[in-house]
Structure formats: C-alpha cells, structure tokens
Amino acid sequence: QKEVEQDPGPLSVPEGAIVSLNCTYSNSAFQYFMWYRQYSRKGPELLMYTYSSGNKEDGRFTAQVDKSSKYISLFIRDSQPSDSATYLCAMSPDSNYQLIWGAGTKLIIKP
Amino acid sequence: GAVVSQHPSWVICKSGTSVKIECRSLDFQATTMFWYRQFPKQSLMLMATSNEGSKATYEQGVEKDKFLINHASLTLSTLTVTSAHPEDSSFYICSARIQGGLTFGSGTRLTVV
C-alpha cells in the first residue's frame, strides 16, 4: 500500500461546477499538507498549504484536512477551463518538507 | 517572490553525452534544493537533496555517479546527467524549500536519442 493514495482520474466536469479532489494517507505522523497544480510540461505550483487539521480558504480554493480519517481534500468553486491541470497532494511529517506525493489527479474543465 | 529559474526547458542529446541542468533561486537564498524526476502520468520521484556547500544525499536506487549534483552557492544548484542513455529520458524538476512548502522550477524535458 502506498503512503499516499490519490485517484489519477481523469476527472471531467463542466465549467462552473464545484470540484472535489481527495487524497488518503496512512502515516499518522504527517503534519504538513499541500496541494500543487501542474500544467502540462511545467513544474508544480504550490496552491494551498495546511498545517495539521482544519480548513483553509484562498479565493475559489478550499483545502480541508481530517487527520482522524487521514483524508485531505481540495475544493474548487466556480471551476474554469484554466483550472484544467493535474493536481498533486503532498505531505510531510515535519517542516523539512521531504514530501511524500500522491500520484496526481488530472482535472478537465469543459467549457 | 520565491522564483526558481530552471534551464534548459528541454534538451535533446545523443546517447553517451552529458547534460547539465541549472536551477537558480532568483530572489531568495536556497540552502536546500530537491531534485525530482517525473515519468509521464506519474508523480514526482525524489532523486536527491542538496545542501549548499555539502555533498548531496541521494535516494535509494539513484546512481550518484550518474546524476551529479552540485550546490556550490546559495542561488545555484546543478544536475549533470553523465553518459546519458535513452532510459534517462524524463522530466527533471528542481525545487527549493520556502516558507510553507516547496517552490519548483519549470522543469527540463530530457530526450536521449
């Protein structure tokens, strides 16, 4: 079993829909949780960063961490075609950020 | 802020030659750089961690004599793929530790023919 599980998709939704992306993990020591967005042939871009449990909101993006269930989510409201990309979750037990990565979910927003 | 510039963005080389990839932190000092490799439709695989002024730490299974990493200054880290072979063709990405996570270079697509 992988330490971090993420459905690779693709996930295809119409423009304007709410998107839910998820990761599960097995290591209870993880404290730092991140979501990255990666466009084709580009490096990942940090979207959201959360320490420990709880919610964090930034514009159309909301990150949730449920440590009791070992489950993290990224919600995208009012999705746009420009949101089409691969979304990777990553986590670390400490601030050294030697991250453990999910496989990435390919998201397609249809106009 | 916190931009990492990576060059080249793509390179094609002949089998047996060496290729150098550069990553520069433009507006901050990167004491630690991470080098990743990514295969198509797969996630990032950490190859090595480099700290300025010291030898890189390689992940298990990564040949340190093949993938030479130099982190001679706080703003520059390089990865040299020596005696490249077609199986080394991949997407290589560097990243630096910043507050709240990692910031990544734009990646280098290496094709060995």
PDB file of C-alpha atoms in Angstrom:
ATOM      1  CA  GLN A   1       0.000   0.000   0.000  1.00  0.00           C
ATOM      2  CA  LYS A   2       1.286   3.428  -0.931  1.00  0.00           C
ATOM      3  CA  GLU A   3       1.711   6.003   1.816  1.00  0.00           C
ATOM      4  CA  VAL A   4      -0.427   8.473  -0.117  1.00  0.00           C
ATOM      5  CA  GLU A   5      -3.278   7.401  -2.368  1.00  0.00           C
ATOM      6  CA  GLN A   6      -4.762   9.685  -4.989  1.00  0.00           C
ATOM      7  CA  ASP A   7      -7.104   8.784  -7.832  1.00  0.00           C
ATOM      8  CA  PRO A   8      -5.323   9.644 -11.103  1.00  0.00           C
ATOM      9  CA  GLY A   9      -8.590  10.387 -12.928  1.00  0.00           C
ATOM     10  CA  PRO A  10      -9.127  11.957 -15.347  1.00  0.00           C
ATOM     11  CA  LEU A  11     -11.936  13.888 -13.702  1.00  0.00           C
ATOM     12  CA  SER A  12     -14.035  15.791 -16.217  1.00  0.00           C
ATOM     13  CA  VAL A  13     -16.596  18.389 -15.085  1.00  0.00           C
ATOM     14  CA  PRO A  14     -18.476  21.243 -16.763  1.00  0.00           C
ATOM     15  CA  GLU A  15     -17.378  24.844 -16.315  1.00  0.00           C
ATOM     16  CA  GLY A  16     -18.806  26.421 -13.180  1.00  0.00           C
ATOM     17  CA  ALA A  17     -19.079  23.149 -11.244  1.00  0.00           C
ATOM     18  CA  ILE A  18     -17.623  22.579  -7.808  1.00  0.00           C
ATOM     19  CA  VAL A  19     -14.663  20.221  -7.974  1.00  0.00           C
ATOM     20  CA  SER A  20     -13.622  17.934  -5.148  1.00  0.00           C
ATOM     21  CA  LEU A  21     -10.165  16.368  -5.184  1.00  0.00           C
ATOM     22  CA  ASN A  22      -9.017  13.984  -2.472  1.00  0.00           C
ATOM     23  CA  CYS A  23      -6.102  12.082  -1.020  1.00  0.00           C
ATOM     24  CA  THR A  24      -5.875   9.484   1.701  1.00  0.00           C
ATOM     25  CA  TYR A  25      -2.771   8.613   3.625  1.00  0.00           C
ATOM     26  CA  SER A  26      -1.575   6.007   6.064  1.00  0.00           C
ATOM     27  CA  ASN A  27       1.150   7.736   8.104  1.00  0.00           C
ATOM     28  CA  SER A  28      -0.352   9.443  11.147  1.00  0.00           C
ATOM     29  CA  ALA A  29       2.873  11.413  11.600  1.00  0.00           C
ATOM     30  CA  PHE A  30       2.100  13.695   8.647  1.00  0.00           C
ATOM     31  CA  GLN A  31       1.557  17.257   9.846  1.00  0.00           C
ATOM     32  CA  TYR A  32       2.075  19.414   6.750  1.00  0.00           C
ATOM     33  CA  PHE A  33      -0.273  19.070   3.810  1.00  0.00           C
ATOM     34  CA  MET A  34      -0.029  20.743   0.453  1.00  0.00           C
ATOM     35  CA  TRP A  35      -1.799  20.893  -2.858  1.00  0.00           C
ATOM     36  CA  TYR A  36       0.092  21.623  -6.033  1.00  0.00           C
ATOM     37  CA  ARG A  37      -1.187  22.334  -9.522  1.00  0.00           C
ATOM     38  CA  GLN A  38       0.859  21.179 -12.503  1.00  0.00           C
ATOM     39  CA  TYR A  39       0.191  22.210 -16.061  1.00  0.00           C
ATOM     40  CA  SER A  40       1.494  20.008 -18.838  1.00  0.00           C
ATOM     41  CA  ARG A  41       5.296  20.187 -19.247  1.00  0.00           C
ATOM     42  CA  LYS A  42       5.642  22.625 -16.341  1.00  0.00           C
ATOM     43  CA  GLY A  43       6.842  22.361 -12.771  1.00  0.00           C
ATOM     44  CA  PRO A  44       4.272  22.109  -9.951  1.00  0.00           C
ATOM     45  CA  GLU A  45       2.913  25.310  -8.443  1.00  0.00           C
ATOM     46  CA  LEU A  46       2.014  25.498  -4.755  1.00  0.00           C
ATOM     47  CA  LEU A  47      -1.706  26.185  -4.342  1.00  0.00           C
ATOM     48  CA  MET A  48      -2.527  25.548  -0.713  1.00  0.00           C
ATOM     49  CA  TYR A  49      -0.610  24.739   2.436  1.00  0.00           C
ATOM     50  CA  THR A  50      -2.149  23.500   5.672  1.00  0.00           C
ATOM     51  CA  TYR A  51      -0.574  22.602   8.962  1.00  0.00           C
ATOM     52  CA  SER A  52      -2.368  19.917  10.995  1.00  0.00           C
ATOM     53  CA  SER A  53      -6.156  19.682  10.803  1.00  0.00           C
ATOM     54  CA  GLY A  54      -8.730  22.177   9.676  1.00  0.00           C
ATOM     55  CA  ASN A  55      -9.819  24.213   6.707  1.00  0.00           C
ATOM     56  CA  LYS A  56      -8.098  26.899   4.716  1.00  0.00           C
ATOM     57  CA  GLU A  57      -9.637  29.077   2.061  1.00  0.00           C
ATOM     58  CA  ASP A  58      -7.980  31.132  -0.662  1.00  0.00           C
ATOM     59  CA  GLY A  59     -10.255  32.623  -3.275  1.00  0.00           C
ATOM     60  CA  ARG A  60     -12.016  29.818  -5.122  1.00  0.00           C
ATOM     61  CA  PHE A  61      -9.895  27.149  -3.415  1.00  0.00           C
ATOM     62  CA  THR A  62     -10.563  25.465  -0.069  1.00  0.00           C
ATOM     63  CA  ALA A  63      -8.296  22.862   1.493  1.00  0.00           C
ATOM     64  CA  GLN A  64      -9.530  20.543   4.226  1.00  0.00           C
ATOM     65  CA  VAL A  65      -7.557  18.175   6.422  1.00  0.00           C
ATOM     66  CA  ASP A  66      -9.185  15.467   8.533  1.00  0.00           C
ATOM     67  CA  LYS A  67      -6.384  13.805  10.449  1.00  0.00           C
ATOM     68  CA  SER A  68      -8.726  11.438  12.271  1.00  0.00           C
ATOM     69  CA  SER A  69      -9.730   9.928   8.923  1.00  0.00           C
ATOM     70  CA  LYS A  70      -6.331  10.508   7.286  1.00  0.00           C
ATOM     71  CA  TYR A  71      -8.090  12.305   4.462  1.00  0.00           C
ATOM     72  CA  ILE A  72      -7.435  15.608   2.758  1.00  0.00           C
ATOM     73  CA  SER A  73      -9.494  17.454   0.171  1.00  0.00           C
ATOM     74  CA  LEU A  74      -9.198  20.361  -2.208  1.00  0.00           C
ATOM     75  CA  PHE A  75     -12.378  22.082  -3.380  1.00  0.00           C
ATOM     76  CA  ILE A  76     -12.508  24.385  -6.371  1.00  0.00           C
ATOM     77  CA  ARG A  77     -15.583  26.606  -6.697  1.00  0.00           C
ATOM     78  CA  ASP A  78     -16.810  28.107  -9.961  1.00  0.00           C
ATOM     79  CA  SER A  79     -14.344  25.988 -11.921  1.00  0.00           C
ATOM     80  CA  GLN A  80     -12.843  27.486 -15.058  1.00  0.00           C
ATOM     81  CA  PRO A  81     -11.257  25.873 -18.137  1.00  0.00           C
ATOM     82  CA  SER A  82      -7.963  27.386 -16.969  1.00  0.00           C
ATOM     83  CA  ASP A  83      -8.191  25.143 -13.891  1.00  0.00           C
ATOM     84  CA  SER A  84      -7.617  22.141 -16.160  1.00  0.00           C
ATOM     85  CA  ALA A  85      -4.370  20.633 -14.918  1.00  0.00           C
ATOM     86  CA  THR A  86      -3.011  17.825 -12.773  1.00  0.00           C
ATOM     87  CA  TYR A  87      -3.449  18.367  -9.047  1.00  0.00           C
ATOM     88  CA  LEU A  88      -0.968  16.710  -6.724  1.00  0.00           C
ATOM     89  CA  CYS A  89      -1.302  16.334  -2.994  1.00  0.00           C
ATOM     90  CA  ALA A  90       1.854  16.187  -0.909  1.00  0.00           C
ATOM     91  CA  MET A  91       2.555  15.799   2.771  1.00  0.00           C
ATOM     92  CA  SER A  92       5.385  15.743   5.249  1.00  0.00           C
ATOM     93  CA  PRO A  93       5.845  14.869   8.908  1.00  0.00           C
ATOM     94  CA  ASP A  94       7.979  17.953   9.521  1.00  0.00           C
ATOM     95  CA  SER A  95       8.993  21.306   8.109  1.00  0.00           C
ATOM     96  CA  ASN A  96      11.952  19.821   6.267  1.00  0.00           C
ATOM     97  CA  TYR A  97       9.412  19.231   3.502  1.00  0.00           C
ATOM     98  CA  GLN A  98      10.835  15.974   2.177  1.00  0.00           C
ATOM     99  CA  LEU A  99       7.435  15.449   0.712  1.00  0.00           C
ATOM    100  CA  ILE A 100       5.516  12.279   0.062  1.00  0.00           C
ATOM    101  CA  TRP A 101       3.472  12.765  -3.093  1.00  0.00           C
ATOM    102  CA  GLY A 102       0.193  11.485  -4.390  1.00  0.00           C
ATOM    103  CA  ALA A 103       0.066  10.290  -7.988  1.00  0.00           C
ATOM    104  CA  GLY A 104      -1.846  13.391  -9.091  1.00  0.00           C
ATOM    105  CA  THR A 105      -5.395  13.745 -10.415  1.00  0.00           C
ATOM    106  CA  LYS A 106      -5.874  15.033 -13.933  1.00  0.00           C
ATOM    107  CA  LEU A 107      -8.736  17.545 -13.971  1.00  0.00           C
ATOM    108  CA  ILE A 108     -10.523  18.622 -17.130  1.00  0.00           C
ATOM    109  CA  ILE A 109     -12.969  21.539 -17.048  1.00  0.00           C
ATOM    110  CA  LYS A 110     -15.190  21.520 -20.107  1.00  0.00           C
ATOM    111  CA  PRO A 111     -16.382  24.923 -21.424  1.00  0.00           C
TER     112      PRO A 111
ATOM    113  CA  GLY B   1       8.609  36.153  -4.923  1.00  0.00           C
ATOM    114  CA  ALA B   2      10.461  32.861  -4.364  1.00  0.00           C
ATOM    115  CA  VAL B   3      11.092  32.060  -8.005  1.00  0.00           C
ATOM    116  CA  VAL B   4      13.325  29.218  -9.146  1.00  0.00           C
ATOM    117  CA  SER B   5      14.588  29.552 -12.693  1.00  0.00           C
ATOM    118  CA  GLN B   6      15.439  26.260 -14.413  1.00  0.00           C
ATOM    119  CA  HIS B   7      17.301  25.893 -17.695  1.00  0.00           C
ATOM    120  CA  PRO B   8      17.149  24.477 -20.242  1.00  0.00           C
ATOM    121  CA  SER B   9      13.423  23.773 -20.530  1.00  0.00           C
ATOM    122  CA  TRP B  10      14.109  20.989 -22.994  1.00  0.00           C
ATOM    123  CA  VAL B  11      17.165  19.279 -24.399  1.00  0.00           C
ATOM    124  CA  ILE B  12      17.853  16.505 -26.882  1.00  0.00           C
ATOM    125  CA  CYS B  13      21.207  14.786 -26.664  1.00  0.00           C
ATOM    126  CA  LYS B  14      22.976  11.800 -28.140  1.00  0.00           C
ATOM    127  CA  SER B  15      23.453   8.653 -26.132  1.00  0.00           C
ATOM    128  CA  GLY B  16      26.747   8.736 -24.222  1.00  0.00           C
ATOM    129  CA  THR B  17      26.939  12.502 -23.844  1.00  0.00           C
ATOM    130  CA  SER B  18      26.427  14.509 -20.656  1.00  0.00           C
ATOM    131  CA  VAL B  19      23.795  17.131 -19.988  1.00  0.00           C
ATOM    132  CA  LYS B  20      23.795  19.843 -17.335  1.00  0.00           C
ATOM    133  CA  ILE B  21      20.611  21.307 -15.883  1.00  0.00           C
ATOM    134  CA  GLU B  22      20.757  24.530 -13.874  1.00  0.00           C
ATOM    135  CA  CYS B  23      18.450  25.866 -11.223  1.00  0.00           C
ATOM    136  CA  ARG B  24      18.796  29.361  -9.831  1.00  0.00           C
ATOM    137  CA  SER B  25      16.856  30.942  -6.992  1.00  0.00           C
ATOM    138  CA  LEU B  26      16.205  34.455  -8.257  1.00  0.00           C
ATOM    139  CA  ASP B  27      15.057  36.417  -5.238  1.00  0.00           C
ATOM    140  CA  PHE B  28      15.957  34.291  -2.259  1.00  0.00           C
ATOM    141  CA  GLN B  29      18.729  32.079  -0.966  1.00  0.00           C
ATOM    142  CA  ALA B  30      18.106  28.368  -1.305  1.00  0.00           C
ATOM    143  CA  THR B  31      20.071  26.469   1.304  1.00  0.00           C
ATOM    144  CA  THR B  32      18.367  23.248   0.261  1.00  0.00           C
ATOM    145  CA  MET B  33      17.426  22.102  -3.217  1.00  0.00           C
ATOM    146  CA  PHE B  34      15.496  18.981  -4.112  1.00  0.00           C
ATOM    147  CA  TRP B  35      15.844  17.271  -7.471  1.00  0.00           C
ATOM    148  CA  TYR B  36      12.930  15.270  -8.804  1.00  0.00           C
ATOM    149  CA  ARG B  37      12.285  13.086 -11.788  1.00  0.00           C
ATOM    150  CA  GLN B  38       8.844  12.604 -13.263  1.00  0.00           C
ATOM    151  CA  PHE B  39       7.730   9.970 -15.755  1.00  0.00           C
ATOM    152  CA  PRO B  40       4.659  10.537 -17.933  1.00  0.00           C
ATOM    153  CA  LYS B  41       1.398  10.330 -15.975  1.00  0.00           C
ATOM    154  CA  GLN B  42       3.286   9.566 -12.785  1.00  0.00           C
ATOM    155  CA  SER B  43       4.031  11.558  -9.699  1.00  0.00           C
ATOM    156  CA  LEU B  44       7.298  13.125  -8.668  1.00  0.00           C
ATOM    157  CA  MET B  45      10.144  10.870  -7.634  1.00  0.00           C
ATOM    158  CA  LEU B  46      12.709  12.459  -5.337  1.00  0.00           C
ATOM    159  CA  MET B  47      16.204  11.793  -6.619  1.00  0.00           C
ATOM    160  CA  ALA B  48      18.376  13.717  -4.205  1.00  0.00           C
ATOM    161  CA  THR B  49      18.584  16.517  -1.691  1.00  0.00           C
ATOM    162  CA  SER B  50      21.409  19.009  -1.929  1.00  0.00           C
ATOM    163  CA  ASN B  51      22.549  21.441   0.710  1.00  0.00           C
ATOM    164  CA  GLU B  52      24.732  24.392  -0.145  1.00  0.00           C
ATOM    165  CA  GLY B  53      28.389  23.595   0.348  1.00  0.00           C
ATOM    166  CA  SER B  54      27.988  19.908   1.095  1.00  0.00           C
ATOM    167  CA  LYS B  55      27.527  16.642  -0.771  1.00  0.00           C
ATOM    168  CA  ALA B  56      24.093  15.722  -1.984  1.00  0.00           C
ATOM    169  CA  THR B  57      22.075  12.990  -0.315  1.00  0.00           C
ATOM    170  CA  TYR B  58      20.744  10.534  -2.865  1.00  0.00           C
ATOM    171  CA  GLU B  59      17.610   8.455  -2.561  1.00  0.00           C
ATOM    172  CA  GLN B  60      17.864   4.693  -2.667  1.00  0.00           C
ATOM    173  CA  GLY B  61      18.316   3.407  -6.200  1.00  0.00           C
ATOM    174  CA  VAL B  62      19.614   6.678  -7.644  1.00  0.00           C
ATOM    175  CA  GLU B  63      23.147   6.399  -9.038  1.00  0.00           C
ATOM    176  CA  LYS B  64      25.185   9.249  -7.617  1.00  0.00           C
ATOM    177  CA  ASP B  65      27.932   8.797 -10.205  1.00  0.00           C
ATOM    178  CA  LYS B  66      25.421   9.137 -12.997  1.00  0.00           C
ATOM    179  CA  PHE B  67      23.436  12.057 -11.612  1.00  0.00           C
ATOM    180  CA  LEU B  68      25.987  14.565 -10.358  1.00  0.00           C
ATOM    181  CA  ILE B  69      24.563  17.309  -8.196  1.00  0.00           C
ATOM    182  CA  ASN B  70      26.461  20.462  -7.292  1.00  0.00           C
ATOM    183  CA  HIS B  71      25.161  23.129  -4.935  1.00  0.00           C
ATOM    184  CA  ALA B  72      28.127  25.461  -4.778  1.00  0.00           C
ATOM    185  CA  SER B  73      26.241  28.620  -3.874  1.00  0.00           C
ATOM    186  CA  LEU B  74      23.032  29.678  -2.174  1.00  0.00           C
ATOM    187  CA  THR B  75      21.477  30.594  -5.503  1.00  0.00           C
ATOM    188  CA  LEU B  76      22.659  27.873  -7.879  1.00  0.00           C
ATOM    189  CA  SER B  77      22.296  24.111  -7.990  1.00  0.00           C
ATOM    190  CA  THR B  78      23.111  21.935 -10.986  1.00  0.00           C
ATOM    191  CA  LEU B  79      22.267  18.390 -12.025  1.00  0.00           C
ATOM    192  CA  THR B  80      24.529  16.728 -14.585  1.00  0.00           C
ATOM    193  CA  VAL B  81      23.321  13.553 -16.246  1.00  0.00           C
ATOM    194  CA  THR B  82      26.531  11.806 -17.255  1.00  0.00           C
ATOM    195  CA  SER B  83      26.825   9.344 -20.123  1.00  0.00           C
ATOM    196  CA  ALA B  84      23.126   9.678 -20.789  1.00  0.00           C
ATOM    197  CA  HIS B  85      21.159   6.763 -22.221  1.00  0.00           C
ATOM    198  CA  PRO B  86      17.630   6.585 -23.644  1.00  0.00           C
ATOM    199  CA  GLU B  87      16.289   5.279 -20.322  1.00  0.00           C
ATOM    200  CA  ASP B  88      17.385   8.564 -18.733  1.00  0.00           C
ATOM    201  CA  SER B  89      14.838  10.396 -20.885  1.00  0.00           C
ATOM    202  CA  SER B  90      12.458  12.030 -18.454  1.00  0.00           C
ATOM    203  CA  PHE B  91      11.220  15.293 -16.977  1.00  0.00           C
ATOM    204  CA  TYR B  92      13.609  16.649 -14.339  1.00  0.00           C
ATOM    205  CA  ILE B  93      12.467  19.292 -11.872  1.00  0.00           C
ATOM    206  CA  CYS B  94      14.300  21.156  -9.134  1.00  0.00           C
ATOM    207  CA  SER B  95      12.702  22.721  -6.101  1.00  0.00           C
ATOM    208  CA  ALA B  96      13.746  24.816  -3.145  1.00  0.00           C
ATOM    209  CA  ARG B  97      12.401  24.914   0.360  1.00  0.00           C
ATOM    210  CA  ILE B  98      10.452  28.048   1.226  1.00  0.00           C
ATOM    211  CA  GLN B  99       8.062  29.033   3.984  1.00  0.00           C
ATOM    212  CA  GLY B 100       5.056  26.776   3.641  1.00  0.00           C
ATOM    213  CA  GLY B 101       6.425  24.215   1.243  1.00  0.00           C
ATOM    214  CA  LEU B 102       8.500  23.962  -1.901  1.00  0.00           C
ATOM    215  CA  THR B 103       8.772  26.193  -4.921  1.00  0.00           C
ATOM    216  CA  PHE B 104       9.577  24.476  -8.190  1.00  0.00           C
ATOM    217  CA  GLY B 105      11.479  25.251 -11.326  1.00  0.00           C
ATOM    218  CA  SER B 106       9.650  24.915 -14.620  1.00  0.00           C
ATOM    219  CA  GLY B 107      11.268  21.569 -15.381  1.00  0.00           C
ATOM    220  CA  THR B 108      13.594  20.194 -18.058  1.00  0.00           C
ATOM    221  CA  ARG B 109      12.467  17.622 -20.551  1.00  0.00           C
ATOM    222  CA  LEU B 110      15.446  15.472 -21.467  1.00  0.00           C
ATOM    223  CA  THR B 111      15.317  13.245 -24.522  1.00  0.00           C
ATOM    224  CA  VAL B 112      18.270  10.970 -25.185  1.00  0.00           C
ATOM    225  CA  VAL B 113      18.473   9.577 -28.709  1.00  0.00           C
TER     226      VAL B 113
END
